[in-house]
Amino acid sequence: MIDLQLTDKTHDEERQGEALVLDSPLLRNGKKLYIESYGCQMNFADSEIVASILKDDGFETTADFKEADVVFINTCSIRENAEQRVRNRLSQFSAEKRRNPKLIIGVLGCMAERLKSKFLEEEKLVDVVVGPDAYRDLPQLLNQAEDGRKAINVLLSREETYADISPVRLGGNGITAFISIMRGCDNMCSFCVVPFTRGRERSRDPYSILAEAQDLFNRGYKEVTLLGQNVDSYKWKNPEAAADAPYEVNFAQLLEKVALISADLRIRFSTSHPKDITDEVLYTIAKYDNICNYIHLPVQSGSSRVLELMNRTYTREWYINRINAVRNIIPDCAISSDIIAGFCSETEEEHQETLSMMDYVGYDFAFTFSYSERPGTLAARKLPDDVPEEVKKRRLSEILVKQQDWSLRRLQQSVGKTVRILVEGVSKKSDKDYCGRSDQNAMVVFPATSDIKPGQYVNVIIERCTSATLLGRIAD
């Protein structure tokens, strides 16, 4: 994966396997928890929920799994290499368990449902398997595991949103935070396991979302990202409203309510779906300066035939219509995407359609993958994975080269301009530099000064760029 893909927060390769460490709880039970996460933002946000539940149960966290009483790995099933990472990690944990037989090892998240039997019975790698809707049951499941019983709960819920749980915050920078606004997915894309691992869509009570965002702002946070597998389909109905006049809140209305908390609270969201993103959402973004001009709008393929096989429920023409709407309503909006190379039966001409779509849109960033068949999906059951691996690799390489060119061209448009950024902290490459993100989600690096601190908004004059980063200096 090349550096341009690290600019988006949807699936940050640098965070894969990140361990979560919190302040000590007020009440301790003498036990230590080690938890690390893989996959998308939703998994990292779920780890915050798990840590909050077990913190209330008296657990302390540790950054060293060798001193832990409980080790959890929060898993992702989207790509084959993510599963392989998890398996390799579980082997390391199992080796530690041979040294410390009382160690409890658990698998959380998206791999839990599909591989529960393998993990528990066949390979005997873990003691606890918990799906993403069963985290409230963790204290009880850990008690079962301590008694020597295998503990499992992978039931999916139509109601669970964890709305009443105040998550602890990963990273601990006190500046940016995730807020889950919905769970699950109803789209049933033929290549995707998410509907089977996270269940049906259900939207969280907007009042709890607003309360969480307000609390974060009161505590000094300056940016929140509203999370959902498909945020544009967010819709909450008040169960207490009269049957003849139900009160509903859609995503555009929720976005506006969060933006109105404070002009100093920056708002992002992820992920959008081309079939659902509305002009109402776009006009809401354009209306409020604190809603970032950045949309992650996965295309997956530029071919209408391939999109139909993927069950994406839109055509090439529909996607172009949505892109045109974004450009017309929010002219300065950055757009990123997901692209799959070599999906089932994809022809060379259809691959060229994807490349031409990339040229039409001019994506700022893109996450690009060669197709990896996921067991249990419609594609795995119905569609032969018939594109040779060497063809997939060659097509992926062509997509990567094109995206790197577009990423550079898009960033070059900022050179010579002054951009407003939120300072997130010290640059990873030099402690003499600060880094932060622009409104368009581009990473900006500039020399640190004594009067600038993380959490502040600053204006930076952009002097040059790479394909992934803007470089500049503080404006006078």
Coordinates of C-alpha atoms in Angstrom, one line a residue:
M1 CA 0.0 0.0 0.0
I2 CA 1.4 3.3 -1.0
D3 CA 1.6 6.4 1.1
L4 CA -1.3 8.3 -0.5
Q5 CA -3.7 5.8 1.0
L6 CA -2.8 6.9 4.5
T7 CA -4.3 10.3 4.1
D8 CA -7.8 9.1 4.8
K9 CA -9.1 8.0 8.2
T10 CA -11.4 5.2 6.9
H11 CA -8.9 2.4 7.1
D12 CA -5.5 3.7 8.4
E13 CA -2.8 1.0 7.9
E14 CA -0.6 2.7 10.5
R15 CA -3.2 2.0 13.2
Q16 CA -3.7 -1.7 12.5
G17 CA -3.0 -3.7 15.7
E18 CA -2.9 -0.5 17.8
A19 CA -3.2 -1.3 21.5
L20 CA -5.6 0.8 23.7
V21 CA -4.3 2.1 27.0
L22 CA -6.5 4.1 29.4
D23 CA -6.2 5.9 32.6
S24 CA -6.6 3.7 35.6
P25 CA -10.3 3.2 36.7
L26 CA -11.4 4.4 40.1
L27 CA -12.3 1.0 41.2
R28 CA -9.9 -1.8 40.4
N29 CA -10.4 -5.6 40.4
G30 CA -6.7 -6.2 40.1
K31 CA -7.0 -7.5 36.5
K32 CA -5.4 -6.0 33.4
L33 CA -6.8 -5.9 29.9
Y34 CA -4.9 -5.8 26.6
I35 CA -7.0 -4.9 23.5
E36 CA -5.8 -4.3 20.0
S37 CA -7.9 -3.5 16.9
Y38 CA -7.8 -4.2 13.2
G39 CA -9.9 -2.9 10.3
C40 CA -12.0 0.2 9.9
Q41 CA -13.0 3.1 12.1
M42 CA -16.0 1.2 13.3
N43 CA -13.8 -1.4 14.9
F44 CA -11.6 1.2 16.6
A45 CA -14.8 2.9 17.9
D46 CA -16.1 -0.5 19.1
S47 CA -12.9 -1.0 21.1
E48 CA -13.6 2.2 22.9
I49 CA -17.0 0.8 23.9
V50 CA -15.4 -2.5 25.1
A51 CA -12.8 -0.6 27.1
S52 CA -15.5 1.5 28.7
I53 CA -17.6 -1.5 29.7
L54 CA -14.6 -3.3 31.3
K55 CA -13.2 -0.1 32.8
D56 CA -16.6 0.2 34.7
D57 CA -16.0 -3.5 35.8
G58 CA -12.7 -2.5 37.3
F59 CA -10.2 -3.5 34.6
E60 CA -7.0 -1.6 34.1
T61 CA -5.4 -1.5 30.6
T62 CA -1.8 -2.4 29.6
A63 CA 0.3 -1.9 26.5
D64 CA 2.0 -5.2 27.1
F65 CA 0.0 -8.4 26.5
K66 CA 2.5 -10.4 28.5
E67 CA 1.3 -8.7 31.7
A68 CA -2.4 -9.0 30.9
D69 CA -5.0 -11.2 32.4
V70 CA -7.3 -10.8 29.5
V71 CA -6.2 -10.3 25.8
F72 CA -8.8 -9.2 23.2
I73 CA -8.3 -8.8 19.5
N74 CA -11.0 -6.8 17.7
T75 CA -11.2 -8.3 14.2
C76 CA -12.0 -7.4 10.6
S77 CA -13.3 -9.8 7.9
I78 CA -13.3 -7.4 5.0
R79 CA -10.0 -8.6 3.4
E80 CA -8.2 -11.8 3.5
N81 CA -4.9 -10.3 4.7
A82 CA -6.7 -8.8 7.7
E83 CA -7.8 -12.3 8.8
Q84 CA -4.3 -13.6 8.3
R85 CA -2.9 -10.8 10.5
V86 CA -5.3 -11.8 13.3
R87 CA -4.5 -15.5 13.0
N88 CA -0.8 -14.7 13.3
R89 CA -1.4 -12.6 16.3
L90 CA -3.5 -15.3 18.0
S91 CA -0.7 -17.7 17.6
Q92 CA 1.6 -15.3 19.5
F93 CA -1.0 -14.9 22.2
S94 CA -1.4 -18.7 22.4
A95 CA 2.3 -19.1 23.0
E96 CA 2.0 -16.7 25.9
K97 CA -1.0 -18.7 27.3
R98 CA 1.3 -21.8 27.4
R99 CA 3.5 -19.8 29.8
N100 CA 0.5 -18.4 31.7
P101 CA -2.4 -20.9 31.5
K102 CA -4.7 -18.4 33.4
L103 CA -4.6 -15.9 30.5
I104 CA -7.9 -15.5 28.8
I105 CA -7.8 -14.8 25.0
G106 CA -10.8 -13.4 23.2
V107 CA -11.8 -12.6 19.7
L108 CA -14.3 -9.7 19.2
G109 CA -15.9 -8.1 16.2
C110 CA -16.5 -9.2 12.6
M111 CA -14.6 -12.5 12.5
A112 CA -16.4 -13.7 15.6
E113 CA -19.6 -15.1 14.0
R114 CA -18.0 -16.7 11.0
L115 CA -15.1 -18.3 12.7
K116 CA -16.5 -19.1 16.1
S117 CA -16.3 -22.9 15.8
K118 CA -12.8 -22.8 14.3
F119 CA -11.4 -20.6 17.0
L120 CA -13.1 -22.3 19.9
E121 CA -13.3 -26.0 19.1
E122 CA -11.1 -26.9 16.1
E123 CA -8.1 -24.7 16.5
K124 CA -8.6 -24.0 20.3
L125 CA -7.0 -20.6 19.9
V126 CA -9.4 -18.6 22.1
D127 CA -11.5 -18.8 25.3
V128 CA -14.1 -16.1 24.4
V129 CA -15.8 -15.2 21.2
V130 CA -18.0 -12.1 21.2
G131 CA -19.8 -10.5 18.3
P132 CA -20.2 -6.7 17.9
D133 CA -23.7 -6.6 19.4
A134 CA -22.8 -8.5 22.6
Y135 CA -20.2 -6.4 24.3
R136 CA -22.5 -5.6 27.3
D137 CA -22.3 -9.3 28.1
L138 CA -18.5 -9.3 28.4
P139 CA -18.2 -9.3 32.2
Q140 CA -20.4 -12.3 32.4
L141 CA -18.6 -14.1 29.6
L142 CA -15.2 -13.5 31.3
N143 CA -16.6 -15.0 34.4
Q144 CA -17.5 -18.1 32.4
A145 CA -14.1 -18.3 30.9
E146 CA -12.4 -18.0 34.3
D147 CA -14.5 -21.0 35.4
G148 CA -13.0 -23.0 32.5
R149 CA -16.1 -22.8 30.2
K150 CA -15.9 -21.6 26.7
A151 CA -17.8 -18.3 26.4
I152 CA -19.6 -17.2 23.3
N153 CA -22.2 -14.6 22.3
V154 CA -22.4 -13.7 18.6
L155 CA -26.1 -12.9 18.5
L156 CA -26.9 -9.9 16.3
S157 CA -29.5 -7.4 17.5
R158 CA -32.0 -5.2 15.7
E159 CA -31.9 -2.7 18.6
E160 CA -28.4 -2.5 20.0
T161 CA -26.7 0.8 19.4
Y162 CA -24.7 1.3 22.7
A163 CA -26.3 4.7 22.8
D164 CA -26.1 5.0 26.6
I165 CA -22.4 4.0 26.9
S166 CA -19.9 6.9 26.9
P167 CA -16.9 5.4 25.1
V168 CA -13.4 6.0 26.2
R169 CA -11.2 7.6 23.5
L170 CA -8.6 5.9 21.5
G171 CA -5.3 7.7 20.9
G172 CA -5.8 10.1 23.8
N173 CA -5.0 13.2 21.9
G174 CA -8.0 15.0 23.3
I175 CA -8.6 16.7 19.9
T176 CA -10.4 14.3 17.5
A177 CA -13.0 11.6 18.3
F178 CA -15.4 9.1 16.6
I179 CA -19.1 9.0 17.3
S180 CA -21.0 6.0 16.1
I181 CA -24.4 7.1 14.8
M182 CA -25.7 3.8 13.5
R183 CA -24.8 0.1 13.3
G184 CA -25.1 -2.6 10.7
C185 CA -25.8 -2.5 7.0
D186 CA -28.8 -3.4 4.7
N187 CA -27.0 -3.0 1.3
M188 CA -26.0 -6.6 0.7
C189 CA -23.1 -5.9 -1.7
S190 CA -22.2 -9.2 -3.2
F191 CA -18.5 -9.0 -2.1
C192 CA -19.1 -7.8 1.5
V193 CA -19.5 -9.7 4.8
V194 CA -20.5 -6.7 6.9
P195 CA -24.3 -7.4 6.8
F196 CA -23.6 -10.9 8.1
T197 CA -21.1 -9.8 10.8
R198 CA -22.8 -6.5 12.0
G199 CA -26.4 -7.2 11.2
R200 CA -29.2 -5.0 10.0
E201 CA -29.1 -1.2 10.0
R202 CA -30.4 0.6 13.1
S203 CA -30.0 4.3 13.8
R204 CA -29.0 5.7 17.1
D205 CA -31.2 8.2 19.0
P206 CA -30.1 11.7 17.8
Y207 CA -30.4 13.1 21.4
S208 CA -27.7 10.7 22.6
I209 CA -25.5 11.6 19.6
L210 CA -25.9 15.3 20.3
A211 CA -25.2 14.8 24.0
E212 CA -22.0 12.9 23.2
A213 CA -20.8 15.5 20.8
Q214 CA -21.6 18.3 23.2
D215 CA -19.7 16.5 26.0
L216 CA -16.7 16.0 23.8
F217 CA -16.7 19.7 22.9
N218 CA -17.0 20.7 26.5
R219 CA -14.0 18.5 27.3
G220 CA -11.9 20.3 24.7
Y221 CA -12.3 18.1 21.6
K222 CA -12.3 20.1 18.4
E223 CA -13.3 17.5 15.8
V224 CA -15.8 14.6 15.7
T225 CA -16.3 12.1 12.9
L226 CA -19.8 10.6 12.6
L227 CA -19.5 6.9 11.8
G228 CA -21.7 4.4 10.1
Q229 CA -21.4 1.7 7.4
N230 CA -23.7 4.0 5.4
V231 CA -24.3 7.3 7.1
D232 CA -26.6 8.6 4.4
S233 CA -29.3 6.0 5.3
Y234 CA -29.4 7.2 8.9
K235 CA -33.0 7.6 9.9
W236 CA -34.4 7.7 13.4
K237 CA -38.1 7.6 14.2
N238 CA -39.3 8.7 17.6
P239 CA -41.1 5.6 19.0
E240 CA -43.2 7.8 21.2
A241 CA -44.5 10.0 18.3
A242 CA -48.1 9.7 17.2
A243 CA -48.7 7.0 14.6
D244 CA -50.2 9.5 12.1
A245 CA -47.3 12.0 12.4
P246 CA -44.1 10.1 13.2
Y247 CA -41.1 12.3 14.0
E248 CA -38.1 11.4 11.9
V249 CA -34.5 12.7 11.7
N250 CA -32.5 12.0 8.6
F251 CA -28.8 12.3 8.1
A252 CA -28.9 15.9 6.7
Q253 CA -30.9 17.0 9.8
L254 CA -28.6 15.2 12.2
L255 CA -25.5 16.7 10.5
E256 CA -27.0 20.2 11.0
K257 CA -27.8 19.6 14.6
V258 CA -24.3 18.5 15.4
A259 CA -22.8 21.5 13.4
L260 CA -24.9 23.9 15.5
I261 CA -23.3 22.8 18.7
S262 CA -20.4 25.2 18.0
A263 CA -18.8 26.8 15.1
D264 CA -15.5 25.7 16.7
L265 CA -16.4 22.0 16.5
R266 CA -15.3 20.5 13.2
I267 CA -17.6 17.8 11.7
R268 CA -16.6 14.9 9.5
F269 CA -18.5 11.7 8.6
S270 CA -17.9 8.3 7.0
T271 CA -19.0 6.4 5.0
S272 CA -21.4 7.6 2.3
H273 CA -23.1 5.5 -0.3
P274 CA -23.7 6.7 -3.9
K275 CA -27.3 5.5 -4.0
D276 CA -28.2 7.4 -0.8
I277 CA -26.3 10.6 -0.7
T278 CA -28.8 13.4 -1.3
D279 CA -28.6 17.0 -2.4
E280 CA -30.0 17.9 1.1
V281 CA -26.9 16.5 2.6
L282 CA -24.7 18.4 0.2
Y283 CA -26.5 21.7 0.8
T284 CA -26.1 21.2 4.5
I285 CA -22.3 20.7 4.1
A286 CA -22.2 23.9 2.0
K287 CA -24.2 25.8 4.5
Y288 CA -21.9 25.3 7.6
D289 CA -18.2 26.2 7.5
N290 CA -17.5 23.7 10.3
I291 CA -18.7 20.7 8.3
C292 CA -15.6 19.6 6.4
N293 CA -15.6 19.7 2.6
Y294 CA -14.7 16.1 2.2
I295 CA -16.8 13.1 1.2
H296 CA -15.7 9.4 1.0
L297 CA -17.9 8.1 -1.8
P298 CA -16.8 4.5 -2.8
V299 CA -17.3 3.7 -6.5
Q300 CA -15.8 0.2 -6.4
S301 CA -16.0 -0.1 -10.2
G302 CA -16.5 2.2 -13.2
S303 CA -18.5 -0.4 -15.1
S304 CA -22.3 -0.6 -14.8
R305 CA -22.3 -4.3 -15.5
V306 CA -19.7 -5.0 -12.8
L307 CA -21.6 -2.7 -10.4
E308 CA -24.7 -4.8 -11.0
L309 CA -22.8 -8.0 -10.2
M310 CA -21.6 -6.3 -7.0
N311 CA -25.2 -5.4 -6.2
R312 CA -24.2 -1.8 -5.6
T313 CA -27.7 -0.7 -6.8
Y314 CA -26.4 2.2 -8.9
T315 CA -25.0 2.6 -12.4
R316 CA -22.0 4.4 -13.8
E317 CA -24.3 7.2 -14.9
W318 CA -25.9 7.5 -11.4
Y319 CA -22.5 7.8 -9.8
I320 CA -21.4 10.5 -12.2
N321 CA -24.6 12.4 -11.5
R322 CA -23.8 12.4 -7.8
I323 CA -20.2 13.5 -8.5
N324 CA -21.6 16.4 -10.6
A325 CA -23.9 17.4 -7.7
V326 CA -21.0 17.4 -5.3
R327 CA -18.9 19.6 -7.6
N328 CA -21.8 22.0 -8.3
I329 CA -23.0 22.4 -4.7
I330 CA -19.6 22.2 -2.9
P331 CA -17.0 23.3 -5.5
D332 CA -14.0 22.9 -3.1
C333 CA -15.0 19.4 -1.8
A334 CA -12.4 16.7 -1.7
I335 CA -13.7 13.2 -2.8
S336 CA -12.1 9.9 -1.9
S337 CA -13.1 6.4 -3.0
D338 CA -12.8 2.6 -2.6
I339 CA -11.9 0.7 -5.8
I340 CA -11.8 -3.1 -6.4
A341 CA -9.6 -4.4 -9.2
G342 CA -10.4 -7.7 -10.8
F343 CA -13.9 -8.4 -9.5
C344 CA -15.6 -11.6 -10.9
S345 CA -15.6 -11.7 -14.7
E346 CA -14.3 -8.1 -15.0
T347 CA -13.0 -7.6 -18.6
E348 CA -10.2 -5.4 -19.7
E349 CA -12.7 -2.9 -21.2
E350 CA -14.4 -2.7 -17.8
H351 CA -11.1 -2.1 -16.1
Q352 CA -10.6 0.8 -18.5
E353 CA -14.0 2.1 -17.5
T354 CA -12.7 2.2 -13.9
L355 CA -9.6 4.1 -14.9
S356 CA -11.7 6.6 -17.0
M357 CA -14.0 7.1 -13.9
M358 CA -10.9 8.0 -11.9
D359 CA -10.0 10.6 -14.5
Y360 CA -13.5 12.0 -14.5
V361 CA -13.7 12.4 -10.8
G362 CA -10.0 13.1 -10.0
Y363 CA -10.1 11.5 -6.6
D364 CA -8.1 13.2 -3.8
F365 CA -7.4 9.8 -2.1
A366 CA -8.4 6.2 -2.8
F367 CA -8.3 2.8 -1.1
T368 CA -7.6 0.3 -3.7
F369 CA -7.7 -3.5 -3.5
S370 CA -7.6 -6.5 -5.7
Y371 CA -10.7 -8.7 -5.3
S372 CA -10.5 -11.2 -2.4
E373 CA -13.4 -13.7 -2.2
R374 CA -14.9 -13.6 1.3
P375 CA -16.6 -16.9 2.4
G376 CA -20.4 -16.6 2.9
T377 CA -20.9 -13.7 0.6
L378 CA -23.2 -13.8 -2.4
A379 CA -20.2 -13.5 -4.8
A380 CA -18.5 -16.5 -3.1
R381 CA -21.7 -18.5 -3.6
K382 CA -22.7 -17.4 -7.0
L383 CA -19.9 -15.8 -8.9
P384 CA -16.6 -17.5 -10.0
D385 CA -13.5 -15.7 -8.9
D386 CA -12.2 -16.1 -12.5
V387 CA -9.8 -13.2 -13.0
P388 CA -6.2 -14.5 -12.8
E389 CA -4.2 -13.2 -9.9
E390 CA -1.5 -11.8 -12.2
V391 CA -4.2 -9.8 -14.1
K392 CA -5.6 -8.5 -10.8
K393 CA -2.2 -7.4 -9.7
R394 CA -1.5 -5.6 -13.0
R395 CA -4.8 -3.9 -12.9
L396 CA -4.4 -2.9 -9.3
S397 CA -0.9 -1.5 -10.2
E398 CA -2.4 0.6 -12.9
I399 CA -5.1 2.0 -10.6
L400 CA -2.4 2.8 -7.9
V401 CA -0.3 4.7 -10.4
K402 CA -3.2 6.7 -11.7
Q403 CA -4.4 7.5 -8.2
Q404 CA -0.9 8.6 -7.1
D405 CA -0.9 11.0 -10.0
W406 CA -4.3 12.4 -9.2
S407 CA -3.4 12.7 -5.5
L408 CA -0.4 14.7 -6.4
R409 CA -2.3 16.9 -8.8
R410 CA -5.1 17.6 -6.3
L411 CA -2.6 18.6 -3.6
Q412 CA -0.6 20.8 -6.0
Q413 CA -3.8 22.9 -6.4
S414 CA -3.2 24.0 -2.8
V415 CA 0.4 25.1 -3.3
G416 CA 0.6 28.9 -2.8
K417 CA -2.7 29.0 -1.0
T418 CA -3.4 29.6 2.7
V419 CA -5.4 26.7 4.3
R420 CA -6.9 26.5 7.8
I421 CA -6.0 23.4 9.7
L422 CA -6.6 21.8 13.1
V423 CA -3.3 21.0 14.7
E424 CA -3.4 17.3 15.8
G425 CA 0.1 17.0 17.2
V426 CA 3.8 16.5 16.5
S427 CA 4.7 15.1 13.1
K428 CA 5.7 11.4 13.0
K429 CA 8.8 12.2 11.0
S430 CA 10.2 15.1 13.1
D431 CA 9.5 16.5 16.5
K432 CA 10.3 19.9 15.2
D433 CA 7.2 19.9 13.0
Y434 CA 3.5 19.9 13.8
C435 CA 0.9 18.2 11.6
G436 CA -2.9 18.5 11.1
R437 CA -5.6 18.1 8.6
S438 CA -7.1 20.6 6.2
D439 CA -10.9 21.0 5.7
Q440 CA -10.4 18.7 2.7
N441 CA -8.7 16.0 4.9
A442 CA -5.3 16.6 3.5
M443 CA -2.4 16.1 5.9
V444 CA -0.4 19.3 6.4
V445 CA 3.1 19.5 8.0
F446 CA 4.7 22.8 9.1
P447 CA 7.5 23.9 11.5
A448 CA 6.4 24.0 15.2
T449 CA 6.4 27.3 17.1
S450 CA 6.2 27.9 20.8
D451 CA 2.9 29.8 20.5
I452 CA 1.0 27.1 18.6
K453 CA -0.4 24.0 20.5
P454 CA -2.3 20.9 19.4
G455 CA -6.0 21.6 19.3
Q456 CA -5.6 25.0 17.8
Y457 CA -6.8 26.1 14.4
V458 CA -4.1 27.8 12.4
N459 CA -3.6 29.2 8.9
V460 CA -0.8 27.6 7.0
I461 CA 0.7 28.9 3.7
I462 CA 1.3 25.8 1.5
E463 CA 4.8 26.0 -0.1
R464 CA 5.1 22.5 -1.6
C465 CA 3.7 19.0 -1.5
T466 CA 4.3 15.3 -2.0
S467 CA 1.6 12.9 -3.3
A468 CA 0.3 12.5 0.3
T469 CA 1.2 15.6 2.3
L470 CA 1.1 19.4 2.1
L471 CA 4.2 21.2 3.4
G472 CA 4.1 24.8 4.5
R473 CA 4.6 27.5 7.2
I474 CA 2.4 29.4 9.6
A475 CA 0.9 32.5 8.0
D476 CA 2.1 35.8 9.5

